Amino acid sequence: MIKPDDLKQSPILVSLMQETRAAFAERAFSRNISTGTTLVVEGMPAEYCYFIASGHFRVLHMNPEGRVQVIARLTPGLPINLISLLNKEKINLATVEALTPARVLILTTFDFEYLLTNFPDFSKVMLYVFAERLKNMTQLATGLSLYTVKARLARFLIELADETSPFDGWTQDEIAAQIGTVRDVVGRLLREFENQGLITRNRHRVVLLDRKGLTETANQID
Amino acid sequence: MIKPDDLKQSPILVSLMQETRAAFAERAFSRNISTGTTLVVEGMPAEYCYFIASGHFRVLHMNPEGRVQVIARLTPGLPINLISLLNKEKINLATVEALTPARVLILTTFDFEYLLTNFPDFSKVMLYVFAERLKNMTQLATGLSLYTVKARLARFLIELADETSPFDGWTQDEIAAQIGTVRDVVGRLLREFENQGLITRNRHRVVLLDRKGLTETANQID
DNA sequence: ATCGGCGTGTGACTTAAGTCGTATGCAGGG
DNA sequence: CCCTGCATACGACTTAAGTCACACGCCGAT
């Protein structure tokens, strides 16, 4: 059983009205997730949506070859699989995996729709969340199309450095899946950046040395 | 002055409640747009949002080189620039151009937010619109990252053939901007498809000959 | 009819990025 | 301690895709 006040932990749900949180808490149940668990599988019928109580997730697509593109990384508070529920086919549109131990609050499709229709502030908050995600997706798409891998990696490193809660499970494979390339290329470019004195690396952790220089390569087109 | 019943023309706004449409009509004003007009400029302060009464638009990004990536094509009923208004920086996140003569209904930021807070069905409808767009954006991004230009073009042609209201202003440049490549490459591949007997072309119009064959190349990874 | 602009056709060349093979290094479990 | 499994390092090779140069054809405006 979930207590309404527990939901105040969530940076998203906290902005709901008291009664909305109560209705949410009444219907949701919670579940613990261990690292690496696949919470949602693309192509399967969509039955639930989730709200992250704690932990990190990644949303991804895979092509027939097995190459992966990460669509989004989700942090506590954010919803999972809403879009699948809102699309009338009700099929999971992407795969979602836990990157850390995590806990999620689960709603059935039915309860989710109930909240949506009866608690206006709920759908309004979701709208803001979607706007944010749409912005990120746009950046991802335009990055992939209009900038080189080098520029995308430079951007990624800068954003990473600015992150408030640094996640440090970044393997080269992870980075590659994030910026839309393969491991080998990431390795090569990191070496190149290191030789140029833009970064240093010790123990799988990248440290920016020359932020301005990196910003330049992030905008380079040649 | 806009009459509430006019809004029933819009495939999106028609699903609002009578009173919501009335409130919308009371606040919106309308404007005619000629082909090629840039309605929204990326980077400028976001002051209005728009709802398409008639006509087609494209949403795009441009890199410093001038290469263009189309993010979305918008048809009657769909909103324009909502995401920019919902993001707290209130800066236009992309550029929007009219592809045909068009008419739009305009709301100020203030009125938009007013409708959002006071008419729950309004925000709920927008949520569905966003879900759809998020789905499209995801497809765009994963296509760019995980599939070849050839596969993307094949997909594009198939979708185009399935379109209900065929838009026929498709130059090779337009197609290129849509699928994330350049004119030359589109031309080359169309020729190749034609030689393989997958399509024919007469007078700037592409006709599918072998849908199954095209579907195959759409999924090819080699 | 002539002109000029736009969209297109087409080959030759360049290059960013992906692929492959093999080597090294570190870390945890038995 | 030694395996075994992951993550990384790095050079050689391949290729998809972008770039360049130039020619052609169509259409609307003068």
Coordinates of C-alpha atoms (C1' of nucleotides) in Angstrom, one line a residue:
Chain A
M1 CA 0.0 0.0 0.0
I2 CA 1.3 3.4 -0.9
K3 CA 0.9 6.4 1.3
P4 CA -0.1 9.6 -0.5
D5 CA 2.7 11.5 1.1
D6 CA 5.2 9.1 -0.3
L7 CA 4.5 10.6 -3.7
K8 CA 5.9 13.9 -2.5
Q9 CA 9.3 12.4 -3.0
S10 CA 8.7 12.5 -6.7
P11 CA 9.8 15.7 -8.3
I12 CA 6.9 15.4 -10.8
L13 CA 4.1 14.1 -8.6
V14 CA 4.8 16.6 -5.9
S15 CA 3.3 19.3 -8.0
L16 CA -0.1 17.6 -8.1
M17 CA -2.9 18.6 -5.8
Q18 CA -3.3 16.7 -2.5
E19 CA -6.4 14.9 -3.7
T20 CA -4.9 13.9 -7.0
R21 CA -1.9 12.3 -5.2
A22 CA -4.4 10.5 -2.9
A23 CA -6.2 9.1 -5.9
F24 CA -2.9 8.1 -7.5
A25 CA -1.7 6.4 -4.3
E26 CA -4.9 4.5 -3.9
R27 CA -4.6 2.9 -7.3
A28 CA -0.8 2.5 -7.8
F29 CA 1.2 -0.4 -6.5
S30 CA 5.0 -0.5 -6.2
R31 CA 7.7 -2.8 -7.3
N32 CA 11.4 -3.1 -6.9
I33 CA 13.5 -3.6 -9.9
S34 CA 17.1 -4.9 -10.1
T35 CA 19.8 -3.6 -12.4
G36 CA 19.5 -4.7 -15.9
T37 CA 15.9 -5.7 -15.7
T38 CA 13.9 -5.1 -18.9
L39 CA 10.8 -3.4 -17.6
V40 CA 9.1 -2.9 -21.0
V41 CA 9.6 -4.8 -24.2
E42 CA 9.0 -3.1 -27.6
G43 CA 6.2 -4.6 -29.6
M44 CA 4.4 -6.2 -26.7
P45 CA 0.9 -5.1 -25.7
A46 CA 1.0 -2.1 -23.4
E47 CA -0.8 -2.8 -20.1
Y48 CA 0.9 -0.6 -17.5
C49 CA 2.6 2.6 -17.1
Y50 CA 5.2 3.3 -14.4
F51 CA 6.5 6.3 -12.4
I52 CA 10.1 6.1 -11.2
A53 CA 10.3 6.3 -7.4
S54 CA 14.1 5.8 -7.5
G55 CA 16.8 4.6 -10.0
H56 CA 17.7 5.3 -13.6
F57 CA 16.3 3.8 -16.7
R58 CA 17.1 3.9 -20.4
V59 CA 14.6 3.8 -23.2
L60 CA 15.9 2.3 -26.4
H61 CA 15.4 0.9 -29.9
M62 CA 17.3 -1.9 -31.5
N63 CA 17.7 -2.7 -35.2
P64 CA 17.7 -6.3 -36.6
E65 CA 21.5 -6.3 -36.4
G66 CA 21.3 -5.7 -32.6
R67 CA 22.6 -2.1 -32.7
V68 CA 21.1 0.0 -30.1
Q69 CA 19.9 3.6 -30.0
V70 CA 19.1 5.1 -26.7
I71 CA 16.0 7.4 -27.0
A72 CA 15.9 8.7 -23.5
R73 CA 17.3 8.3 -20.0
L74 CA 14.8 8.6 -17.3
T75 CA 15.4 9.8 -13.7
P76 CA 13.2 9.7 -10.6
G77 CA 9.8 11.2 -11.0
L78 CA 9.5 10.6 -14.7
P79 CA 6.8 8.4 -16.3
I80 CA 7.5 5.3 -18.3
N81 CA 5.5 4.0 -21.2
L82 CA 2.8 6.7 -21.2
I83 CA 3.1 7.2 -24.9
S84 CA 2.4 3.6 -25.6
L85 CA -0.7 3.8 -23.6
L86 CA -1.9 7.0 -25.3
N87 CA -1.4 5.6 -28.7
K88 CA -4.5 3.7 -29.7
E89 CA -2.7 0.6 -30.8
K90 CA -1.6 0.1 -27.2
I91 CA 1.7 -1.5 -28.2
N92 CA 4.9 -0.8 -26.4
L93 CA 6.8 1.6 -28.6
A94 CA 10.2 1.1 -27.1
T95 CA 12.2 -1.1 -24.7
V96 CA 13.0 0.2 -21.2
E97 CA 15.7 -1.2 -19.0
A98 CA 16.9 -0.4 -15.5
L99 CA 20.4 0.9 -15.3
T100 CA 20.5 0.8 -11.5
P101 CA 18.5 -0.8 -8.7
A102 CA 15.1 1.0 -8.8
R103 CA 11.6 1.2 -7.6
V104 CA 8.6 2.1 -9.7
L105 CA 5.0 2.9 -9.1
I106 CA 2.7 1.0 -11.4
L107 CA -0.6 2.0 -12.8
T108 CA -2.8 -0.1 -15.1
T109 CA -4.0 1.4 -18.4
F110 CA -7.4 1.7 -16.8
D111 CA -6.3 3.6 -13.7
F112 CA -4.1 5.8 -15.8
E113 CA -6.9 6.8 -18.0
Y114 CA -9.1 7.3 -14.9
L115 CA -6.6 9.8 -13.4
L116 CA -6.2 11.5 -16.8
T117 CA -9.9 12.2 -17.2
N118 CA -10.8 13.0 -13.6
F119 CA -7.8 14.9 -12.4
P120 CA -7.1 17.8 -14.7
D121 CA -3.9 18.7 -13.0
F122 CA -2.6 15.3 -13.7
S123 CA -2.8 15.6 -17.4
K124 CA -1.5 19.1 -17.3
V125 CA 1.6 18.0 -15.5
M126 CA 2.1 15.1 -18.0
L127 CA 1.8 17.7 -20.8
Y128 CA 4.8 19.5 -19.3
V129 CA 6.8 16.3 -19.0
F130 CA 6.0 15.5 -22.6
A131 CA 7.1 18.9 -23.8
E132 CA 10.4 18.4 -22.2
R133 CA 10.9 15.0 -23.7
L134 CA 9.8 16.3 -27.1
K135 CA 12.5 18.9 -26.9
N136 CA 15.1 16.3 -26.1
M137 CA 14.0 14.0 -28.9
T138 CA 14.2 16.9 -31.3
Q139 CA 17.7 17.6 -30.3
L140 CA 18.6 13.9 -30.7
A141 CA 17.2 13.7 -34.2
T142 CA 18.7 16.9 -35.4
G143 CA 22.0 16.0 -33.9
L144 CA 22.0 12.7 -35.7
S145 CA 21.2 14.2 -39.0
L146 CA 23.0 17.5 -39.0
Y147 CA 26.2 17.0 -36.9
T148 CA 29.2 14.7 -37.0
V149 CA 29.9 12.0 -34.5
K150 CA 32.7 14.1 -33.2
A151 CA 30.4 17.0 -32.5
R152 CA 27.8 14.8 -30.9
L153 CA 30.4 13.3 -28.6
A154 CA 31.7 16.7 -27.6
R155 CA 28.2 17.8 -26.8
F156 CA 27.6 14.7 -24.8
L157 CA 30.7 15.2 -22.7
I158 CA 29.8 18.8 -22.0
E159 CA 26.3 17.8 -20.9
L160 CA 27.7 15.0 -18.9
A161 CA 30.0 17.4 -17.0
D162 CA 27.1 19.7 -16.3
E163 CA 25.0 16.9 -14.9
T164 CA 24.0 17.4 -11.3
S165 CA 23.7 13.7 -10.2
P166 CA 26.5 12.2 -12.2
F167 CA 25.8 8.6 -13.3
D168 CA 29.1 6.8 -13.6
G169 CA 28.2 3.6 -15.4
W170 CA 29.3 5.1 -18.7
T171 CA 31.1 2.5 -20.8
Q172 CA 32.1 3.4 -24.3
D173 CA 29.3 1.1 -25.5
E174 CA 26.8 3.1 -23.5
I175 CA 28.1 6.4 -24.9
A176 CA 27.9 5.0 -28.4
A177 CA 24.3 3.9 -28.0
Q178 CA 23.5 7.3 -26.7
I179 CA 25.0 9.4 -29.4
G180 CA 24.2 7.0 -32.3
T181 CA 27.5 5.3 -33.2
V182 CA 29.5 2.3 -32.2
R183 CA 32.0 1.6 -29.5
D184 CA 35.2 1.7 -31.7
V185 CA 34.4 5.1 -32.9
V186 CA 33.8 6.5 -29.4
G187 CA 37.2 5.1 -28.3
R188 CA 39.0 6.6 -31.2
L189 CA 37.5 10.0 -30.7
L190 CA 38.1 10.0 -27.0
R191 CA 41.7 9.3 -27.7
E192 CA 41.8 12.1 -30.2
F193 CA 40.3 14.5 -27.7
E194 CA 42.8 13.4 -25.1
N195 CA 45.7 14.0 -27.6
Q196 CA 44.4 17.4 -28.3
G197 CA 44.4 18.2 -24.6
L198 CA 40.6 18.7 -24.5
I199 CA 40.0 16.0 -21.9
T200 CA 41.9 13.5 -19.6
R201 CA 40.8 10.1 -18.6
N202 CA 41.6 8.1 -15.5
R203 CA 39.7 5.1 -14.3
H204 CA 36.8 5.2 -16.8
R205 CA 36.0 8.7 -15.9
V206 CA 36.3 11.6 -18.3
V207 CA 37.4 15.0 -17.1
L208 CA 37.0 18.2 -19.2
L209 CA 40.2 20.2 -19.5
D210 CA 39.3 22.7 -22.2
R211 CA 35.6 23.3 -22.2
K212 CA 35.8 26.1 -24.8
G213 CA 37.8 23.9 -27.1
L214 CA 35.2 21.2 -26.8
T215 CA 32.4 23.6 -27.4
E216 CA 34.2 24.6 -30.6
T217 CA 34.4 21.0 -31.9
A218 CA 30.8 20.6 -30.8
N219 CA 29.8 23.1 -33.4
Q220 CA 32.3 22.2 -36.1
I221 CA 31.0 21.1 -39.4
D222 CA 34.1 20.3 -41.3
Chain B
M1 CA -14.0 37.2 -35.1
I2 CA -14.1 33.5 -35.0
K3 CA -17.4 31.5 -34.6
P4 CA -17.2 28.6 -32.2
D5 CA -18.7 26.3 -34.8
D6 CA -15.9 27.1 -37.2
L7 CA -13.6 25.1 -34.9
K8 CA -15.5 22.0 -35.7
Q9 CA -13.7 22.0 -39.0
S10 CA -10.5 21.1 -37.1
P11 CA -10.1 17.3 -36.7
I12 CA -8.4 18.1 -33.3
L13 CA -10.6 20.8 -31.9
V14 CA -13.8 19.1 -32.8
S15 CA -13.3 16.7 -30.0
L16 CA -13.4 19.5 -27.4
M17 CA -16.5 20.3 -25.4
Q18 CA -18.8 22.9 -26.8
E19 CA -17.8 25.4 -24.1
T20 CA -14.1 24.9 -24.5
R21 CA -14.5 25.6 -28.2
A22 CA -16.4 28.7 -27.3
A23 CA -13.6 29.9 -25.0
F24 CA -11.1 29.1 -27.6
A25 CA -13.0 31.0 -30.3
E26 CA -13.4 34.0 -28.1
R27 CA -9.7 34.4 -27.6
A28 CA -8.2 33.2 -30.9
F29 CA -7.7 35.3 -34.0
S30 CA -7.1 34.1 -37.4
R31 CA -4.5 34.9 -40.1
N32 CA -3.9 33.9 -43.7
I33 CA -0.5 32.7 -44.6
S34 CA 1.0 32.5 -48.0
T35 CA 3.3 29.7 -49.3
G36 CA 6.8 29.9 -48.1
T37 CA 6.1 32.1 -45.2
T38 CA 8.2 31.5 -42.1
L39 CA 5.7 31.5 -39.3
V40 CA 8.1 30.7 -36.5
V41 CA 11.8 31.4 -36.3
E42 CA 14.0 29.2 -34.1
G43 CA 15.7 31.1 -31.3
M44 CA 13.2 34.0 -31.1
P45 CA 11.1 34.6 -28.0
A46 CA 8.0 32.4 -28.2
E47 CA 4.8 34.6 -28.0
Y48 CA 2.1 32.7 -29.8
C49 CA 0.9 29.3 -30.6
Y50 CA -1.1 28.4 -33.7
F51 CA -3.6 25.9 -34.8
I52 CA -3.8 25.0 -38.4
A53 CA -7.2 25.7 -40.0
S54 CA -6.0 24.8 -43.4
G55 CA -2.7 24.2 -45.3
H56 CA 0.5 22.3 -44.7
F57 CA 3.5 23.3 -42.7
R58 CA 7.0 21.9 -42.0
V59 CA 8.9 22.2 -38.8
L60 CA 12.7 22.2 -39.3
H61 CA 16.2 22.7 -37.9
M62 CA 19.1 24.0 -39.8
N63 CA 22.8 23.6 -39.1
P64 CA 25.4 26.3 -39.6
E65 CA 26.1 25.0 -43.1
G66 CA 22.5 25.5 -44.0
R67 CA 21.6 21.9 -44.2
V68 CA 18.1 21.3 -43.2
Q69 CA 16.4 18.5 -41.3
V70 CA 12.6 18.4 -41.2
I71 CA 11.3 17.5 -37.8
A72 CA 7.6 17.2 -38.6
R73 CA 5.0 18.0 -41.2
L74 CA 1.9 19.5 -39.8
T75 CA -1.6 19.1 -41.3
P76 CA -4.9 20.9 -40.5
G77 CA -5.9 20.7 -36.9
L78 CA -2.5 20.3 -35.5
P79 CA -0.9 22.9 -33.1
I80 CA 2.2 24.8 -33.9
N81 CA 4.8 26.0 -31.3
L82 CA 3.1 24.5 -28.2
I83 CA 6.3 23.0 -27.0
S84 CA 8.1 26.2 -27.2
L85 CA 5.5 27.8 -25.0
L86 CA 5.5 25.0 -22.5
N87 CA 9.3 25.1 -22.1
K88 CA 10.1 27.6 -19.5
E89 CA 12.7 29.4 -21.5
K90 CA 9.9 30.4 -23.9
I91 CA 12.2 30.4 -26.9
N92 CA 11.1 29.0 -30.2
L93 CA 12.7 25.6 -30.5
A94 CA 12.4 25.2 -34.3
T95 CA 11.5 27.0 -37.4
V96 CA 8.1 26.5 -39.0
E97 CA 7.3 27.3 -42.7
A98 CA 4.1 27.1 -44.7
L99 CA 4.3 24.7 -47.7
T100 CA 1.0 25.8 -49.1
P101 CA -1.4 28.7 -48.7
A102 CA -2.7 28.3 -45.2
R103 CA -4.9 29.8 -42.5
V104 CA -4.0 29.5 -38.8
L105 CA -5.8 30.3 -35.5
I106 CA -3.5 32.3 -33.2
L107 CA -3.4 32.3 -29.4
T108 CA -1.2 34.3 -27.2
T109 CA 0.9 32.5 -24.5
F110 CA -1.4 33.9 -21.9
D111 CA -4.6 32.7 -23.5
F112 CA -3.1 29.4 -24.3
E113 CA -2.2 28.9 -20.6
Y114 CA -5.6 30.1 -19.6
L115 CA -7.3 27.4 -21.7
L116 CA -4.9 24.9 -20.4
T117 CA -5.7 25.5 -16.8
N118 CA -9.4 26.1 -17.0
F119 CA -10.5 23.6 -19.6
P120 CA -9.2 20.1 -18.7
D121 CA -10.4 18.6 -21.9
F122 CA -8.1 20.9 -23.8
S123 CA -4.9 19.8 -22.1
K124 CA -6.0 16.2 -22.4
V125 CA -6.5 16.5 -26.2
M126 CA -3.1 18.2 -26.4
L127 CA -1.6 15.2 -24.6
Y128 CA -2.8 12.9 -27.3
V129 CA -1.4 15.1 -30.0
F130 CA 1.9 15.1 -28.2
A131 CA 1.9 11.4 -27.8
E132 CA 1.5 11.0 -31.5
R133 CA 4.3 13.5 -32.3
L134 CA 6.6 11.8 -29.8
K135 CA 6.0 8.6 -31.5
N136 CA 6.9 10.1 -34.9
M137 CA 10.0 11.8 -33.5
T138 CA 11.2 8.5 -32.0
Q139 CA 10.8 6.9 -35.4
L140 CA 12.7 9.7 -37.0
A141 CA 15.6 9.5 -34.5
T142 CA 15.9 5.7 -34.6
G143 CA 15.7 5.7 -38.4
L144 CA 18.5 8.2 -38.6
S145 CA 20.7 6.2 -36.3
L146 CA 19.9 2.6 -37.1
Y147 CA 19.0 2.5 -40.7
T148 CA 20.7 3.3 -44.0
V149 CA 19.6 6.1 -46.3
K150 CA 18.3 3.6 -48.7
A151 CA 16.1 2.0 -46.1
R152 CA 14.8 5.4 -44.9
L153 CA 14.0 6.4 -48.5
A154 CA 12.2 3.1 -49.1
R155 CA 10.1 3.7 -45.9
F156 CA 9.4 7.2 -46.9
L157 CA 8.1 6.2 -50.3
I158 CA 5.9 3.5 -48.8
E159 CA 4.4 6.0 -46.3
L160 CA 4.0 8.5 -49.0
A161 CA 2.0 6.0 -51.1
D162 CA -0.3 5.3 -48.1
E163 CA -0.9 9.0 -47.5
T164 CA -4.6 9.9 -47.7
S165 CA -4.2 13.5 -48.9
P166 CA -1.2 13.3 -51.1
F167 CA 0.9 16.4 -51.0
D168 CA 2.7 16.7 -54.4
G169 CA 5.3 19.3 -53.8
W170 CA 8.0 16.7 -53.2
T171 CA 11.2 17.8 -54.8
Q172 CA 14.3 15.7 -54.2
D173 CA 15.5 18.4 -51.9
E174 CA 12.4 18.2 -49.8
I175 CA 12.7 14.4 -49.6
A176 CA 16.4 14.7 -48.6
A177 CA 15.5 17.2 -45.8
Q178 CA 12.9 14.9 -44.6
I179 CA 14.9 11.7 -44.4
G180 CA 18.2 13.3 -43.4
T181 CA 20.4 13.3 -46.4
V182 CA 21.2 15.5 -49.4
R183 CA 19.6 15.9 -52.9
D184 CA 22.3 14.0 -54.8
V185 CA 21.9 10.9 -52.8
V186 CA 18.1 10.9 -53.1
G187 CA 18.5 11.2 -56.8
R188 CA 21.0 8.4 -57.0
L189 CA 18.8 6.0 -55.0
L190 CA 15.6 6.8 -56.8
R191 CA 17.4 5.9 -60.0
E192 CA 18.6 2.7 -58.4
F193 CA 15.1 1.8 -57.3
E194 CA 13.8 2.5 -60.7
N195 CA 16.4 0.3 -62.3
Q196 CA 15.5 -2.5 -59.9
G197 CA 11.9 -2.1 -61.0
L198 CA 10.7 -1.1 -57.6
I199 CA 9.2 2.2 -58.7
T200 CA 8.6 4.3 -61.8
R201 CA 8.7 8.0 -62.1
N202 CA 6.9 10.3 -64.5
R203 CA 6.5 14.0 -64.1
H204 CA 8.0 14.4 -60.6
R205 CA 5.7 11.8 -59.2
V206 CA 6.8 8.4 -57.9
V207 CA 4.7 5.3 -58.3
L208 CA 5.3 2.2 -56.4
L209 CA 5.6 -0.9 -58.6
D210 CA 6.8 -3.5 -56.1
R211 CA 5.7 -2.7 -52.6
K212 CA 7.0 -5.9 -51.2
G213 CA 10.4 -5.4 -52.7
L214 CA 10.5 -1.9 -51.2
T215 CA 9.5 -3.2 -47.8
E216 CA 12.4 -5.6 -48.0
T217 CA 14.9 -2.8 -48.7
A218 CA 13.3 -0.8 -46.0
N219 CA 14.4 -3.4 -43.5
Q220 CA 17.8 -4.2 -45.0
I221 CA 20.8 -3.6 -43.0
D222 CA 23.6 -4.7 -45.4
Chain C
dA1 C1' 11.1 33.1 -78.9
dT2 C1' 14.5 33.9 -75.5
dC3 C1' 16.0 34.0 -71.1
dG4 C1' 16.9 32.6 -66.4
dG5 C1' 15.8 30.0 -62.5
dC6 C1' 14.7 25.8 -60.6
dG7 C1' 14.7 21.0 -60.3
dT8 C1' 17.0 17.2 -62.0
dG9 C1' 20.7 13.6 -64.1
dT10 C1' 25.1 11.6 -63.7
dG11 C1' 29.8 10.4 -63.2
dA12 C1' 34.2 11.1 -60.5
dC13 C1' 36.2 11.9 -56.2
dT14 C1' 36.6 12.4 -51.0
dT15 C1' 35.9 11.2 -46.5
dA16 C1' 33.5 10.2 -42.2
dA17 C1' 32.2 6.4 -40.1
dG18 C1' 31.7 1.6 -39.5
dT19 C1' 34.1 -3.1 -39.5
dC20 C1' 37.5 -6.5 -38.3
dG21 C1' 41.2 -8.7 -35.9
dT22 C1' 43.8 -9.1 -32.4
dA23 C1' 46.0 -7.4 -28.1
dT24 C1' 46.0 -5.6 -23.5
dG25 C1' 44.2 -4.6 -18.9
dC26 C1' 41.4 -4.7 -15.1
dA27 C1' 38.1 -6.9 -11.7
dG28 C1' 35.5 -10.2 -9.3
dG29 C1' 34.7 -15.2 -8.2
dG30 C1' 36.1 -19.6 -7.1
Chain D
dC1 C1' 46.3 -17.3 -7.2
dC2 C1' 44.5 -18.1 -11.7
dC3 C1' 40.7 -18.1 -14.6
dT4 C1' 37.0 -15.9 -17.1
dG5 C1' 34.5 -12.1 -18.6
dC6 C1' 34.0 -7.6 -19.6
dA7 C1' 35.8 -3.1 -21.2
dT8 C1' 39.2 -1.0 -23.6
dA9 C1' 43.3 -0.1 -27.2
dC10 C1' 44.6 0.4 -31.8
dG11 C1' 46.0 -0.3 -36.5
dA12 C1' 44.3 -1.9 -41.2
dC13 C1' 40.6 -2.1 -44.3
dT14 C1' 35.9 -1.2 -46.4
dT15 C1' 32.0 1.3 -47.6
dA16 C1' 28.0 4.3 -47.2
dA17 C1' 27.3 8.7 -47.9
dG18 C1' 28.5 13.3 -48.9
dT19 C1' 30.8 16.6 -52.2
dC20 C1' 31.9 18.6 -56.6
dA21 C1' 31.4 19.8 -61.4
dC22 C1' 28.8 20.2 -65.2
dA23 C1' 25.0 19.3 -68.4
dC24 C1' 20.1 19.0 -69.4
dG25 C1' 15.2 20.0 -69.5
dC26 C1' 11.1 22.2 -68.2
dC27 C1' 8.3 26.2 -67.3
dG28 C1' 7.0 30.8 -66.4
dA29 C1' 8.0 35.7 -67.2
dT30 C1' 9.6 39.3 -70.1

